[in-house]
Amino acid sequence: MNLAQLAECHKALGDKTRLHILSLLKVEELCVCELVEILQVTQPAVSQHMRKLKNAKLVKERRSGQWVIYSLDSSSYPFLTACLDSLPDVTEEIQTLKQKGLKVICQ
């Protein structure tokens, strides 16, 4: 990893919302509509955060029909594991999302 990539990664980690997103993706892969529901921010705001995380190679995406599903890309940064281990447990937020049945809405 060169210095520019390292700087981009650290800039991406310098935002509370992006750290929250990483915490969520540590538990489960999610689409933008699920992140909007959990974070209670607009879809464009979530998309901007995801763009920054993706540019820093902290998350990866895969397509499922018309939906883009995001997950962690920890293979790019070995030190990301230590960072993620220090983030709070957000399993309860994921369970709340599932109880609302949002996955049905997203599909």
PDB file of N, CA and C in Angstrom:
ATOM      1  N   MET A   1       0.848  -1.165   0.000  1.00  0.00           N
ATOM      2  CA  MET A   1       0.000   0.000   0.000  1.00  0.00           C
ATOM      3  C   MET A   1       0.902   1.240   0.000  1.00  0.00           C
ATOM      4  N   ASN A   2       0.595   2.173  -0.902  1.00  0.00           N
ATOM      5  CA  ASN A   2       1.404   3.382  -0.954  1.00  0.00           C
ATOM      6  C   ASN A   2       0.832   4.451  -0.028  1.00  0.00           C
ATOM      7  N   LEU A   3       1.531   5.545   0.110  1.00  0.00           N
ATOM      8  CA  LEU A   3       1.117   6.597   1.043  1.00  0.00           C
ATOM      9  C   LEU A   3      -0.226   7.215   0.668  1.00  0.00           C
ATOM     10  N   ALA A   4      -0.486   7.384  -0.607  1.00  0.00           N
ATOM     11  CA  ALA A   4      -1.766   7.969  -1.036  1.00  0.00           C
ATOM     12  C   ALA A   4      -2.936   7.074  -0.627  1.00  0.00           C
ATOM     13  N   GLN A   5      -2.781   5.762  -0.811  1.00  0.00           N
ATOM     14  CA  GLN A   5      -3.841   4.824  -0.415  1.00  0.00           C
ATOM     15  C   GLN A   5      -4.044   4.838   1.099  1.00  0.00           C
ATOM     16  N   LEU A   6      -2.948   4.882   1.824  1.00  0.00           N
ATOM     17  CA  LEU A   6      -3.024   4.902   3.281  1.00  0.00           C
ATOM     18  C   LEU A   6      -3.725   6.167   3.770  1.00  0.00           C
ATOM     19  N   ALA A   7      -3.391   7.307   3.167  1.00  0.00           N
ATOM     20  CA  ALA A   7      -4.033   8.581   3.539  1.00  0.00           C
ATOM     21  C   ALA A   7      -5.525   8.534   3.240  1.00  0.00           C
ATOM     22  N   GLU A   8      -5.909   7.973   2.086  1.00  0.00           N
ATOM     23  CA  GLU A   8      -7.324   7.858   1.712  1.00  0.00           C
ATOM     24  C   GLU A   8      -8.085   6.997   2.713  1.00  0.00           C
ATOM     25  N   CYS A   9      -7.465   5.923   3.145  1.00  0.00           N
ATOM     26  CA  CYS A   9      -8.073   5.034   4.126  1.00  0.00           C
ATOM     27  C   CYS A   9      -8.301   5.767   5.448  1.00  0.00           C
ATOM     28  N   HIS A  10      -7.305   6.480   5.904  1.00  0.00           N
ATOM     29  CA  HIS A  10      -7.427   7.190   7.175  1.00  0.00           C
ATOM     30  C   HIS A  10      -8.461   8.314   7.099  1.00  0.00           C
ATOM     31  N   LYS A  11      -8.562   8.983   5.954  1.00  0.00           N
ATOM     32  CA  LYS A  11      -9.595  10.010   5.787  1.00  0.00           C
ATOM     33  C   LYS A  11     -10.984   9.378   5.868  1.00  0.00           C
ATOM     34  N   ALA A  12     -11.130   8.219   5.238  1.00  0.00           N
ATOM     35  CA  ALA A  12     -12.425   7.536   5.261  1.00  0.00           C
ATOM     36  C   ALA A  12     -12.801   7.108   6.678  1.00  0.00           C
ATOM     37  N   LEU A  13     -11.808   6.732   7.476  1.00  0.00           N
ATOM     38  CA  LEU A  13     -12.068   6.295   8.849  1.00  0.00           C
ATOM     39  C   LEU A  13     -12.291   7.463   9.804  1.00  0.00           C
ATOM     40  N   GLY A  14     -12.102   8.687   9.324  1.00  0.00           N
ATOM     41  CA  GLY A  14     -12.211   9.862  10.181  1.00  0.00           C
ATOM     42  C   GLY A  14     -13.620  10.412  10.317  1.00  0.00           C
ATOM     43  N   ASP A  15     -14.618   9.649   9.932  1.00  0.00           N
ATOM     44  CA  ASP A  15     -16.004  10.119   9.998  1.00  0.00           C
ATOM     45  C   ASP A  15     -16.833   9.142  10.826  1.00  0.00           C
ATOM     46  N   LYS A  16     -17.611   9.674  11.762  1.00  0.00           N
ATOM     47  CA  LYS A  16     -18.403   8.844  12.671  1.00  0.00           C
ATOM     48  C   LYS A  16     -19.432   7.985  11.922  1.00  0.00           C
ATOM     49  N   THR A  17     -20.071   8.542  10.916  1.00  0.00           N
ATOM     50  CA  THR A  17     -21.069   7.781  10.164  1.00  0.00           C
ATOM     51  C   THR A  17     -20.417   6.637   9.405  1.00  0.00           C
ATOM     52  N   ARG A  18     -19.263   6.892   8.807  1.00  0.00           N
ATOM     53  CA  ARG A  18     -18.583   5.823   8.079  1.00  0.00           C
ATOM     54  C   ARG A  18     -18.100   4.726   9.026  1.00  0.00           C
ATOM     55  N   LEU A  19     -17.672   5.095  10.224  1.00  0.00           N
ATOM     56  CA  LEU A  19     -17.306   4.072  11.216  1.00  0.00           C
ATOM     57  C   LEU A  19     -18.531   3.245  11.606  1.00  0.00           C
ATOM     58  N   HIS A  20     -19.681   3.913  11.724  1.00  0.00           N
ATOM     59  CA  HIS A  20     -20.928   3.206  12.040  1.00  0.00           C
ATOM     60  C   HIS A  20     -21.257   2.219  10.908  1.00  0.00           C
ATOM     61  N   ILE A  21     -21.098   2.666   9.667  1.00  0.00           N
ATOM     62  CA  ILE A  21     -21.354   1.794   8.521  1.00  0.00           C
ATOM     63  C   ILE A  21     -20.434   0.575   8.564  1.00  0.00           C
ATOM     64  N   LEU A  22     -19.162   0.797   8.848  1.00  0.00           N
ATOM     65  CA  LEU A  22     -18.233  -0.324   8.938  1.00  0.00           C
ATOM     66  C   LEU A  22     -18.631  -1.290  10.049  1.00  0.00           C
ATOM     67  N   SER A  23     -19.115  -0.737  11.177  1.00  0.00           N
ATOM     68  CA  SER A  23     -19.597  -1.592  12.271  1.00  0.00           C
ATOM     69  C   SER A  23     -20.754  -2.466  11.804  1.00  0.00           C
ATOM     70  N   LEU A  24     -21.663  -1.871  11.064  1.00  0.00           N
ATOM     71  CA  LEU A  24     -22.816  -2.613  10.561  1.00  0.00           C
ATOM     72  C   LEU A  24     -22.386  -3.691   9.570  1.00  0.00           C
ATOM     73  N   LEU A  25     -21.477  -3.327   8.671  1.00  0.00           N
ATOM     74  CA  LEU A  25     -21.027  -4.292   7.666  1.00  0.00           C
ATOM     75  C   LEU A  25     -20.180  -5.397   8.272  1.00  0.00           C
ATOM     76  N   LYS A  26     -19.645  -5.156   9.436  1.00  0.00           N
ATOM     77  CA  LYS A  26     -18.916  -6.207  10.147  1.00  0.00           C
ATOM     78  C   LYS A  26     -19.881  -7.321  10.553  1.00  0.00           C
ATOM     79  N   VAL A  27     -21.138  -6.953  10.830  1.00  0.00           N
ATOM     80  CA  VAL A  27     -22.147  -7.921  11.252  1.00  0.00           C
ATOM     81  C   VAL A  27     -22.778  -8.615  10.050  1.00  0.00           C
ATOM     82  N   GLU A  28     -23.090  -7.814   9.010  1.00  0.00           N
ATOM     83  CA  GLU A  28     -23.836  -8.373   7.880  1.00  0.00           C
ATOM     84  C   GLU A  28     -23.702  -7.459   6.673  1.00  0.00           C
ATOM     85  N   GLU A  29     -23.695  -8.039   5.479  1.00  0.00           N
ATOM     86  CA  GLU A  29     -23.702  -7.204   4.276  1.00  0.00           C
ATOM     87  C   GLU A  29     -25.075  -6.556   4.134  1.00  0.00           C
ATOM     88  N   LEU A  30     -25.095  -5.326   3.630  1.00  0.00           N
ATOM     89  CA  LEU A  30     -26.329  -4.544   3.565  1.00  0.00           C
ATOM     90  C   LEU A  30     -26.407  -3.756   2.265  1.00  0.00           C
ATOM     91  N   CYS A  31     -27.631  -3.428   1.858  1.00  0.00           N
ATOM     92  CA  CYS A  31     -27.814  -2.543   0.709  1.00  0.00           C
ATOM     93  C   CYS A  31     -28.034  -1.119   1.220  1.00  0.00           C
ATOM     94  N   VAL A  32     -28.019  -0.161   0.313  1.00  0.00           N
ATOM     95  CA  VAL A  32     -28.141   1.246   0.693  1.00  0.00           C
ATOM     96  C   VAL A  32     -29.460   1.510   1.420  1.00  0.00           C
ATOM     97  N   CYS A  33     -30.553   0.915   0.955  1.00  0.00           N
ATOM     98  CA  CYS A  33     -31.850   1.185   1.599  1.00  0.00           C
ATOM     99  C   CYS A  33     -31.859   0.715   3.054  1.00  0.00           C
ATOM    100  N   GLU A  34     -31.156  -0.356   3.347  1.00  0.00           N
ATOM    101  CA  GLU A  34     -31.062  -0.828   4.732  1.00  0.00           C
ATOM    102  C   GLU A  34     -30.224   0.133   5.564  1.00  0.00           C
ATOM    103  N   LEU A  35     -29.136   0.632   4.983  1.00  0.00           N
ATOM    104  CA  LEU A  35     -28.298   1.601   5.693  1.00  0.00           C
ATOM    105  C   LEU A  35     -29.058   2.902   5.945  1.00  0.00           C
ATOM    106  N   VAL A  36     -29.867   3.334   4.981  1.00  0.00           N
ATOM    107  CA  VAL A  36     -30.698   4.539   5.154  1.00  0.00           C
ATOM    108  C   VAL A  36     -31.621   4.367   6.351  1.00  0.00           C
ATOM    109  N   GLU A  37     -32.242   3.205   6.444  1.00  0.00           N
ATOM    110  CA  GLU A  37     -33.181   2.937   7.545  1.00  0.00           C
ATOM    111  C   GLU A  37     -32.471   2.939   8.900  1.00  0.00           C
ATOM    112  N   ILE A  38     -31.338   2.292   8.978  1.00  0.00           N
ATOM    113  CA  ILE A  38     -30.622   2.212  10.256  1.00  0.00           C
ATOM    114  C   ILE A  38     -30.041   3.560  10.663  1.00  0.00           C
ATOM    115  N   LEU A  39     -29.387   4.231   9.717  1.00  0.00           N
ATOM    116  CA  LEU A  39     -28.681   5.471  10.028  1.00  0.00           C
ATOM    117  C   LEU A  39     -29.600   6.687  10.099  1.00  0.00           C
ATOM    118  N   GLN A  40     -30.804   6.548   9.516  1.00  0.00           N
ATOM    119  CA  GLN A  40     -31.767   7.653   9.479  1.00  0.00           C
ATOM    120  C   GLN A  40     -31.175   8.896   8.796  1.00  0.00           C
ATOM    121  N   VAL A  41     -30.536   8.653   7.655  1.00  0.00           N
ATOM    122  CA  VAL A  41     -30.028   9.716   6.802  1.00  0.00           C
ATOM    123  C   VAL A  41     -30.550   9.465   5.394  1.00  0.00           C
ATOM    124  N   THR A  42     -30.358  10.424   4.508  1.00  0.00           N
ATOM    125  CA  THR A  42     -30.888  10.297   3.152  1.00  0.00           C
ATOM    126  C   THR A  42     -30.088   9.299   2.328  1.00  0.00           C
ATOM    127  N   GLN A  43     -30.713   8.798   1.273  1.00  0.00           N
ATOM    128  CA  GLN A  43     -30.045   7.864   0.370  1.00  0.00           C
ATOM    129  C   GLN A  43     -28.819   8.508  -0.284  1.00  0.00           C
ATOM    130  N   PRO A  44     -28.899   9.775  -0.751  1.00  0.00           N
ATOM    131  CA  PRO A  44     -27.684  10.376  -1.322  1.00  0.00           C
ATOM    132  C   PRO A  44     -26.536  10.475  -0.315  1.00  0.00           C
ATOM    133  N   ALA A  45     -26.851  10.744   0.948  1.00  0.00           N
ATOM    134  CA  ALA A  45     -25.806  10.828   1.970  1.00  0.00           C
ATOM    135  C   ALA A  45     -25.138   9.474   2.169  1.00  0.00           C
ATOM    136  N   VAL A  46     -25.935   8.412   2.239  1.00  0.00           N
ATOM    137  CA  VAL A  46     -25.376   7.066   2.395  1.00  0.00           C
ATOM    138  C   VAL A  46     -24.526   6.723   1.175  1.00  0.00           C
ATOM    139  N   SER A  47     -25.021   7.043  -0.005  1.00  0.00           N
ATOM    140  CA  SER A  47     -24.274   6.734  -1.223  1.00  0.00           C
ATOM    141  C   SER A  47     -22.921   7.446  -1.251  1.00  0.00           C
ATOM    142  N   GLN A  48     -22.885   8.686  -0.770  1.00  0.00           N
ATOM    143  CA  GLN A  48     -21.614   9.421  -0.705  1.00  0.00           C
ATOM    144  C   GLN A  48     -20.644   8.745   0.266  1.00  0.00           C
ATOM    145  N   HIS A  49     -21.144   8.336   1.410  1.00  0.00           N
ATOM    146  CA  HIS A  49     -20.296   7.639   2.380  1.00  0.00           C
ATOM    147  C   HIS A  49     -19.772   6.328   1.785  1.00  0.00           C
ATOM    148  N   MET A  50     -20.647   5.604   1.089  1.00  0.00           N
ATOM    149  CA  MET A  50     -20.234   4.336   0.500  1.00  0.00           C
ATOM    150  C   MET A  50     -19.189   4.560  -0.592  1.00  0.00           C
ATOM    151  N   ARG A  51     -19.335   5.637  -1.352  1.00  0.00           N
ATOM    152  CA  ARG A  51     -18.348   5.955  -2.385  1.00  0.00           C
ATOM    153  C   ARG A  51     -16.981   6.178  -1.762  1.00  0.00           C
ATOM    154  N   LYS A  52     -16.948   6.933  -0.648  1.00  0.00           N
ATOM    155  CA  LYS A  52     -15.670   7.200   0.016  1.00  0.00           C
ATOM    156  C   LYS A  52     -15.064   5.923   0.592  1.00  0.00           C
ATOM    157  N   LEU A  53     -15.897   5.080   1.177  1.00  0.00           N
ATOM    158  CA  LEU A  53     -15.394   3.811   1.723  1.00  0.00           C
ATOM    159  C   LEU A  53     -14.908   2.887   0.611  1.00  0.00           C
ATOM    160  N   LYS A  54     -15.619   2.898  -0.496  1.00  0.00           N
ATOM    161  CA  LYS A  54     -15.221   2.060  -1.623  1.00  0.00           C
ATOM    162  C   LYS A  54     -13.919   2.569  -2.246  1.00  0.00           C
ATOM    163  N   ASN A  55     -13.788   3.890  -2.395  1.00  0.00           N
ATOM    164  CA  ASN A  55     -12.554   4.468  -2.942  1.00  0.00           C
ATOM    165  C   ASN A  55     -11.349   4.158  -2.053  1.00  0.00           C
ATOM    166  N   ALA A  56     -11.595   4.062  -0.755  1.00  0.00           N
ATOM    167  CA  ALA A  56     -10.525   3.726   0.192  1.00  0.00           C
ATOM    168  C   ALA A  56     -10.298   2.215   0.260  1.00  0.00           C
ATOM    169  N   LYS A  57     -11.065   1.465  -0.525  1.00  0.00           N
ATOM    170  CA  LYS A  57     -10.970   0.004  -0.573  1.00  0.00           C
ATOM    171  C   LYS A  57     -11.272  -0.660   0.775  1.00  0.00           C
ATOM    172  N   LEU A  58     -12.193  -0.043   1.512  1.00  0.00           N
ATOM    173  CA  LEU A  58     -12.615  -0.612   2.788  1.00  0.00           C
ATOM    174  C   LEU A  58     -13.875  -1.454   2.631  1.00  0.00           C
ATOM    175  N   VAL A  59     -14.647  -1.185   1.587  1.00  0.00           N
ATOM    176  CA  VAL A  59     -15.850  -1.976   1.306  1.00  0.00           C
ATOM    177  C   VAL A  59     -15.821  -2.401  -0.156  1.00  0.00           C
ATOM    178  N   LYS A  60     -16.561  -3.464  -0.432  1.00  0.00           N
ATOM    179  CA  LYS A  60     -16.726  -3.927  -1.808  1.00  0.00           C
ATOM    180  C   LYS A  60     -18.215  -4.068  -2.059  1.00  0.00           C
ATOM    181  N   GLU A  61     -18.572  -4.143  -3.315  1.00  0.00           N
ATOM    182  CA  GLU A  61     -19.982  -4.260  -3.669  1.00  0.00           C
ATOM    183  C   GLU A  61     -20.189  -5.413  -4.623  1.00  0.00           C
ATOM    184  N   ARG A  62     -21.417  -5.921  -4.596  1.00  0.00           N
ATOM    185  CA  ARG A  62     -21.834  -6.931  -5.567  1.00  0.00           C
ATOM    186  C   ARG A  62     -23.263  -6.606  -5.954  1.00  0.00           C
ATOM    187  N   ARG A  63     -23.612  -6.939  -7.152  1.00  0.00           N
ATOM    188  CA  ARG A  63     -24.963  -6.673  -7.639  1.00  0.00           C
ATOM    189  C   ARG A  63     -25.850  -7.886  -7.405  1.00  0.00           C
ATOM    190  N   SER A  64     -27.078  -7.599  -7.006  1.00  0.00           N
ATOM    191  CA  SER A  64     -28.103  -8.622  -6.869  1.00  0.00           C
ATOM    192  C   SER A  64     -29.354  -8.042  -7.522  1.00  0.00           C
ATOM    193  N   GLY A  65     -29.545  -8.340  -8.801  1.00  0.00           N
ATOM    194  CA  GLY A  65     -30.625  -7.710  -9.550  1.00  0.00           C
ATOM    195  C   GLY A  65     -30.329  -6.225  -9.691  1.00  0.00           C
ATOM    196  N   GLN A  66     -31.271  -5.403  -9.273  1.00  0.00           N
ATOM    197  CA  GLN A  66     -31.064  -3.949  -9.354  1.00  0.00           C
ATOM    198  C   GLN A  66     -30.411  -3.375  -8.105  1.00  0.00           C
ATOM    199  N   TRP A  67     -30.163  -4.213  -7.115  1.00  0.00           N
ATOM    200  CA  TRP A  67     -29.611  -3.749  -5.845  1.00  0.00           C
ATOM    201  C   TRP A  67     -28.103  -3.938  -5.785  1.00  0.00           C
ATOM    202  N   VAL A  68     -27.452  -3.033  -5.092  1.00  0.00           N
ATOM    203  CA  VAL A  68     -26.021  -3.152  -4.832  1.00  0.00           C
ATOM    204  C   VAL A  68     -25.881  -3.504  -3.359  1.00  0.00           C
ATOM    205  N   ILE A  69     -25.216  -4.610  -3.095  1.00  0.00           N
ATOM    206  CA  ILE A  69     -25.022  -5.095  -1.735  1.00  0.00           C
ATOM    207  C   ILE A  69     -23.576  -4.813  -1.338  1.00  0.00           C
ATOM    208  N   TYR A  70     -23.394  -4.183  -0.178  1.00  0.00           N
ATOM    209  CA  TYR A  70     -22.061  -3.817   0.300  1.00  0.00           C
ATOM    210  C   TYR A  70     -21.603  -4.758   1.405  1.00  0.00           C
ATOM    211  N   SER A  71     -20.304  -5.016   1.412  1.00  0.00           N
ATOM    212  CA  SER A  71     -19.677  -5.815   2.466  1.00  0.00           C
ATOM    213  C   SER A  71     -18.274  -5.270   2.693  1.00  0.00           C
ATOM    214  N   LEU A  72     -17.647  -5.727   3.770  1.00  0.00           N
ATOM    215  CA  LEU A  72     -16.289  -5.288   4.072  1.00  0.00           C
ATOM    216  C   LEU A  72     -15.300  -5.880   3.083  1.00  0.00           C
ATOM    217  N   ASP A  73     -14.265  -5.125   2.796  1.00  0.00           N
ATOM    218  CA  ASP A  73     -13.177  -5.610   1.963  1.00  0.00           C
ATOM    219  C   ASP A  73     -11.912  -5.590   2.803  1.00  0.00           C
ATOM    220  N   SER A  74     -11.902  -6.394   3.843  1.00  0.00           N
ATOM    221  CA  SER A  74     -10.780  -6.388   4.791  1.00  0.00           C
ATOM    222  C   SER A  74      -9.515  -6.993   4.206  1.00  0.00           C
ATOM    223  N   SER A  75      -9.618  -7.672   3.083  1.00  0.00           N
ATOM    224  CA  SER A  75      -8.424  -8.264   2.489  1.00  0.00           C
ATOM    225  C   SER A  75      -7.438  -7.204   2.019  1.00  0.00           C
ATOM    226  N   SER A  76      -7.924  -6.003   1.729  1.00  0.00           N
ATOM    227  CA  SER A  76      -7.049  -4.935   1.238  1.00  0.00           C
ATOM    228  C   SER A  76      -6.184  -4.340   2.341  1.00  0.00           C
ATOM    229  N   TYR A  77      -6.679  -4.350   3.578  1.00  0.00           N
ATOM    230  CA  TYR A  77      -5.967  -3.685   4.666  1.00  0.00           C
ATOM    231  C   TYR A  77      -5.904  -4.586   5.896  1.00  0.00           C
ATOM    232  N   PRO A  78      -4.788  -5.213   6.116  1.00  0.00           N
ATOM    233  CA  PRO A  78      -4.673  -6.092   7.286  1.00  0.00           C
ATOM    234  C   PRO A  78      -4.960  -5.380   8.604  1.00  0.00           C
ATOM    235  N   PHE A  79      -4.623  -4.105   8.695  1.00  0.00           N
ATOM    236  CA  PHE A  79      -4.854  -3.386   9.949  1.00  0.00           C
ATOM    237  C   PHE A  79      -6.322  -3.070  10.177  1.00  0.00           C
ATOM    238  N   LEU A  80      -7.164  -3.229   9.142  1.00  0.00           N
ATOM    239  CA  LEU A  80      -8.590  -2.939   9.290  1.00  0.00           C
ATOM    240  C   LEU A  80      -9.227  -3.848  10.332  1.00  0.00           C
ATOM    241  N   THR A  81      -8.766  -5.067  10.442  1.00  0.00           N
ATOM    242  CA  THR A  81      -9.317  -6.007  11.411  1.00  0.00           C
ATOM    243  C   THR A  81      -9.204  -5.461  12.824  1.00  0.00           C
ATOM    244  N   ALA A  82      -8.042  -4.917  13.179  1.00  0.00           N
ATOM    245  CA  ALA A  82      -7.865  -4.350  14.521  1.00  0.00           C
ATOM    246  C   ALA A  82      -8.783  -3.150  14.728  1.00  0.00           C
ATOM    247  N   CYS A  83      -8.929  -2.340  13.711  1.00  0.00           N
ATOM    248  CA  CYS A  83      -9.820  -1.177  13.804  1.00  0.00           C
ATOM    249  C   CYS A  83     -11.265  -1.637  14.014  1.00  0.00           C
ATOM    250  N   LEU A  84     -11.703  -2.617  13.235  1.00  0.00           N
ATOM    251  CA  LEU A  84     -13.071  -3.108  13.339  1.00  0.00           C
ATOM    252  C   LEU A  84     -13.350  -3.741  14.693  1.00  0.00           C
ATOM    253  N   ASP A  85     -12.353  -4.391  15.255  1.00  0.00           N
ATOM    254  CA  ASP A  85     -12.538  -5.015  16.562  1.00  0.00           C
ATOM    255  C   ASP A  85     -12.801  -3.986  17.657  1.00  0.00           C
ATOM    256  N   SER A  86     -12.369  -2.750  17.441  1.00  0.00           N
ATOM    257  CA  SER A  86     -12.573  -1.711  18.450  1.00  0.00           C
ATOM    258  C   SER A  86     -13.909  -0.981  18.286  1.00  0.00           C
ATOM    259  N   LEU A  87     -14.644  -1.260  17.208  1.00  0.00           N
ATOM    260  CA  LEU A  87     -15.928  -0.594  16.983  1.00  0.00           C
ATOM    261  C   LEU A  87     -17.020  -1.242  17.842  1.00  0.00           C
ATOM    262  N   PRO A  88     -18.063  -0.471  18.155  1.00  0.00           N
ATOM    263  CA  PRO A  88     -19.130  -1.014  19.006  1.00  0.00           C
ATOM    264  C   PRO A  88     -19.927  -2.115  18.310  1.00  0.00           C
ATOM    265  N   ASP A  89     -20.552  -2.953  19.111  1.00  0.00           N
ATOM    266  CA  ASP A  89     -21.401  -4.032  18.605  1.00  0.00           C
ATOM    267  C   ASP A  89     -22.740  -3.437  18.167  1.00  0.00           C
ATOM    268  N   VAL A  90     -23.113  -3.652  16.925  1.00  0.00           N
ATOM    269  CA  VAL A  90     -24.366  -3.100  16.394  1.00  0.00           C
ATOM    270  C   VAL A  90     -25.340  -4.205  15.985  1.00  0.00           C
ATOM    271  N   THR A  91     -25.160  -5.375  16.531  1.00  0.00           N
ATOM    272  CA  THR A  91     -26.021  -6.503  16.201  1.00  0.00           C
ATOM    273  C   THR A  91     -27.490  -6.175  16.463  1.00  0.00           C
ATOM    274  N   GLU A  92     -27.762  -5.437  17.526  1.00  0.00           N
ATOM    275  CA  GLU A  92     -29.144  -5.082  17.862  1.00  0.00           C
ATOM    276  C   GLU A  92     -29.785  -4.244  16.755  1.00  0.00           C
ATOM    277  N   GLU A  93     -29.031  -3.347  16.147  1.00  0.00           N
ATOM    278  CA  GLU A  93     -29.569  -2.533  15.052  1.00  0.00           C
ATOM    279  C   GLU A  93     -29.931  -3.403  13.852  1.00  0.00           C
ATOM    280  N   ILE A  94     -29.107  -4.407  13.570  1.00  0.00           N
ATOM    281  CA  ILE A  94     -29.390  -5.318  12.471  1.00  0.00           C
ATOM    282  C   ILE A  94     -30.656  -6.111  12.777  1.00  0.00           C
ATOM    283  N   GLN A  95     -30.810  -6.566  14.009  1.00  0.00           N
ATOM    284  CA  GLN A  95     -32.004  -7.321  14.391  1.00  0.00           C
ATOM    285  C   GLN A  95     -33.259  -6.466  14.280  1.00  0.00           C
ATOM    286  N   THR A  96     -33.162  -5.202  14.672  1.00  0.00           N
ATOM    287  CA  THR A  96     -34.298  -4.281  14.550  1.00  0.00           C
ATOM    288  C   THR A  96     -34.692  -4.125  13.092  1.00  0.00           C
ATOM    289  N   LEU A  97     -33.701  -4.002  12.220  1.00  0.00           N
ATOM    290  CA  LEU A  97     -33.960  -3.888  10.790  1.00  0.00           C
ATOM    291  C   LEU A  97     -34.693  -5.121  10.281  1.00  0.00           C
ATOM    292  N   LYS A  98     -34.248  -6.291  10.685  1.00  0.00           N
ATOM    293  CA  LYS A  98     -34.884  -7.533  10.242  1.00  0.00           C
ATOM    294  C   LYS A  98     -36.312  -7.633  10.753  1.00  0.00           C
ATOM    295  N   GLN A  99     -36.550  -7.166  11.971  1.00  0.00           N
ATOM    296  CA  GLN A  99     -37.889  -7.212  12.532  1.00  0.00           C
ATOM    297  C   GLN A  99     -38.851  -6.317  11.761  1.00  0.00           C
ATOM    298  N   LYS A 100     -38.336  -5.221  11.229  1.00  0.00           N
ATOM    299  CA  LYS A 100     -39.167  -4.317  10.435  1.00  0.00           C
ATOM    300  C   LYS A 100     -39.476  -4.902   9.067  1.00  0.00           C
ATOM    301  N   GLY A 101     -38.718  -5.924   8.685  1.00  0.00           N
ATOM    302  CA  GLY A 101     -38.962  -6.551   7.389  1.00  0.00           C
ATOM    303  C   GLY A 101     -38.518  -5.697   6.220  1.00  0.00           C
ATOM    304  N   LEU A 102     -37.504  -4.885   6.404  1.00  0.00           N
ATOM    305  CA  LEU A 102     -37.071  -3.970   5.351  1.00  0.00           C
ATOM    306  C   LEU A 102     -36.526  -4.703   4.131  1.00  0.00           C
ATOM    307  N   LYS A 103     -35.958  -5.880   4.309  1.00  0.00           N
ATOM    308  CA  LYS A 103     -35.423  -6.608   3.155  1.00  0.00           C
ATOM    309  C   LYS A 103     -36.513  -6.846   2.124  1.00  0.00           C
ATOM    310  N   VAL A 104     -37.735  -7.044   2.548  1.00  0.00           N
ATOM    311  CA  VAL A 104     -38.841  -7.226   1.620  1.00  0.00           C
ATOM    312  C   VAL A 104     -39.077  -5.933   0.853  1.00  0.00           C
ATOM    313  N   ILE A 105     -38.998  -4.795   1.509  1.00  0.00           N
ATOM    314  CA  ILE A 105     -39.202  -3.504   0.871  1.00  0.00           C
ATOM    315  C   ILE A 105     -38.116  -3.240  -0.165  1.00  0.00           C
ATOM    316  N   CYS A 106     -36.872  -3.592   0.149  1.00  0.00           N
ATOM    317  CA  CYS A 106     -35.756  -3.340  -0.747  1.00  0.00           C
ATOM    318  C   CYS A 106     -35.842  -4.187  -2.008  1.00  0.00           C
ATOM    319  N   GLN A 107     -36.485  -5.318  -1.919  1.00  0.00           N
ATOM    320  CA  GLN A 107     -36.550  -6.211  -3.089  1.00  0.00           C
ATOM    321  C   GLN A 107     -37.755  -5.841  -3.866  1.00  0.00           C
TER     322      GLN A 107
END
